[in-house]
Amino acid sequence: MDKPKYKRVLLKISGEALAGAPGRGHDFGFIHQVCDVVKACAQLGVEIGLVVGGGNIWRGLKDGGDKMERSRADQMGMLATVINSLAVQDVLEQKGQEARVLTSFEMGPVAQRYTYADADRYLKEGKVVIFAGGSGNPYFSTDTAAVLRAAEIGADMILLAKNIDGVYSADPKKDPSAVKYDRISYAQVLADGLQVMDLPATALAMENHIPVMIFALADPENILRVVKGESIGTIVEEEMKNV
């Protein structure tokens, strides 16, 4: 199957996924692999919005020793996502793939302030749009920001690239009997307290009827497989569908 299944997607990647061996900084070898696949998706005609976390640089209150004022710690995390977004933009452009970084707050000459109109226009032009700065507000995770931007741009699917290959009934590292779901409803995710996204992100995706595919980023080619319609992880959707 060479044609993509989805026309417009929002890809969320954690900052930790871009980190080097110590869990900090940037593994540019891996970033190049991810960007190769993102470019391949764009060449298929897929319109790609991208949200990158900031955990490889700053992990909010955790890095503040639980002593910082929450809003300030979250603002530092937002700035970390801008750094990561610029790194990804640079690698994409090295590969000849146009990309634009749109931030949730004013960054002067560093990046452009986000508006829906600009994002929509760039996506239609075939550019990868990287949404930086989270939602621009403290107390909201980059998962929530990803769902927010997905809703605004009318994404067909949210691609949640993680360090695990799907959603399980329990933590597979702790419970060997944990079962992996191919599909699961938002209602079950919320009822069972499964760790997919945080509560605001899950509720926002459910309210806006946006399905989410959770899959492993260990092999960046999985991104391409997902946009072509391969079922390689877990689909979370508003209602279970018979397949």
Coordinates of C-alpha atoms in Angstrom, one line a residue, residues 39-170:
K39 CA 10.0 13.8 4.9
A40 CA 9.0 10.5 3.2
C41 CA 5.4 11.0 4.6
A42 CA 5.3 14.6 3.3
Q43 CA 6.4 13.3 -0.1
L44 CA 3.4 11.0 -0.2
G45 CA 1.2 14.0 0.2
V46 CA 0.6 13.7 3.9
E47 CA 0.2 17.1 5.7
I48 CA 2.1 16.8 8.9
G49 CA 1.9 18.9 12.1
L50 CA 4.5 18.0 14.7
V51 CA 4.6 18.6 18.5
V52 CA 7.8 17.8 20.3
G53 CA 8.0 17.6 24.1
G54 CA 10.9 19.2 26.1
G55 CA 11.7 16.5 28.6
N56 CA 15.3 16.0 27.3
I57 CA 16.0 19.5 28.4
W58 CA 13.6 20.3 31.3
R59 CA 11.1 18.2 33.1
G60 CA 9.1 20.8 34.9
L61 CA 8.7 20.5 38.7
K62 CA 10.6 17.3 38.7
D63 CA 13.8 19.1 37.7
G64 CA 12.9 21.9 40.0
G65 CA 13.1 19.6 43.0
D66 CA 9.3 20.0 43.5
K67 CA 10.2 23.4 45.0
M68 CA 9.7 25.8 42.1
E69 CA 6.6 27.8 41.4
R70 CA 4.5 25.6 39.0
S71 CA 3.9 28.2 36.4
R72 CA 7.5 29.2 36.2
A73 CA 8.6 25.5 35.9
D74 CA 6.0 24.9 33.2
Q75 CA 7.2 28.0 31.3
M76 CA 10.8 26.6 31.3
G77 CA 9.4 23.4 29.8
M78 CA 7.6 25.4 27.1
L79 CA 10.9 27.1 26.2
A80 CA 12.5 23.7 26.0
T81 CA 10.0 22.6 23.4
V82 CA 11.0 25.6 21.3
I83 CA 14.7 24.5 21.4
N84 CA 13.7 21.0 20.3
S85 CA 11.4 22.3 17.6
L86 CA 14.2 24.5 16.1
A87 CA 16.6 21.4 16.1
V88 CA 14.0 19.3 14.2
Q89 CA 13.3 22.2 11.8
D90 CA 17.0 22.5 11.0
V91 CA 17.4 18.8 10.3
L92 CA 14.4 18.7 8.1
E93 CA 15.7 21.7 6.1
Q94 CA 19.1 20.0 5.7
K95 CA 17.2 17.2 4.0
G96 CA 15.3 19.7 1.7
Q97 CA 12.0 19.4 3.5
E98 CA 10.5 22.8 4.2
A99 CA 9.4 23.3 7.8
R100 CA 8.0 26.1 9.9
V101 CA 8.1 26.5 13.7
L102 CA 5.0 28.2 15.1
T103 CA 5.1 29.2 18.7
S104 CA 2.2 29.7 21.2
F105 CA 3.8 32.9 22.4
E106 CA 5.8 35.7 20.9
M107 CA 9.4 34.7 20.3
G108 CA 10.5 37.7 18.1
P109 CA 13.1 36.6 15.5
V110 CA 13.3 33.0 16.8
A111 CA 10.0 31.7 15.4
Q112 CA 6.6 32.8 14.1
R113 CA 3.6 33.2 16.4
Y114 CA 1.0 30.5 15.8
T115 CA -2.3 31.2 14.0
Y116 CA -4.6 28.7 12.5
A117 CA -4.6 30.5 9.2
D118 CA -0.8 30.3 8.9
A119 CA -0.7 26.7 10.0
D120 CA -3.4 25.6 7.5
R121 CA -1.7 27.5 4.7
Y122 CA 1.7 26.0 5.3
L123 CA 0.3 22.5 5.6
K124 CA -1.5 22.8 2.3
E125 CA 1.8 24.1 0.8
G126 CA 3.5 20.8 1.8
K127 CA 5.5 22.3 4.6
V128 CA 5.9 20.4 7.9
V129 CA 4.5 22.6 10.7
I130 CA 6.1 22.3 14.1
F131 CA 4.0 23.6 16.9
A132 CA 6.2 24.8 19.8
G133 CA 5.6 26.2 23.2
G134 CA 2.9 23.8 24.2
S135 CA -0.5 25.5 24.6
G136 CA 1.2 28.6 25.9
N137 CA -0.3 28.0 29.3
P138 CA 1.0 26.4 32.5
Y139 CA -0.6 23.3 33.9
F140 CA -1.2 21.8 30.5
S141 CA 1.1 19.1 29.1
T142 CA 2.4 18.9 25.5
D143 CA 0.0 15.9 25.0
T144 CA -2.9 18.3 25.6
A145 CA -1.2 20.9 23.3
A146 CA -0.9 18.2 20.6
V147 CA -4.6 17.4 20.9
L148 CA -5.5 21.1 20.9
R149 CA -3.5 21.7 17.7
A150 CA -4.9 18.5 16.1
A151 CA -8.4 19.7 16.7
E152 CA -7.7 23.2 15.4
I153 CA -6.1 22.0 12.1
G154 CA -8.7 19.2 11.6
A155 CA -6.2 16.3 11.8
D156 CA -7.6 12.9 10.7
M157 CA -5.4 11.2 13.3
I158 CA -3.1 11.9 16.2
L159 CA 0.1 9.8 16.0
L160 CA 1.5 9.3 19.5
A161 CA 5.0 8.0 19.1
K162 CA 6.2 6.6 22.5
N163 CA 8.7 4.2 24.1
I164 CA 6.0 1.5 24.2
D165 CA 4.3 -0.3 21.3
G166 CA 0.7 0.3 22.4
V167 CA -1.8 0.4 25.2
Y168 CA -1.8 -2.4 27.7
S169 CA -4.2 -3.5 30.4
A170 CA -1.4 -3.0 32.9

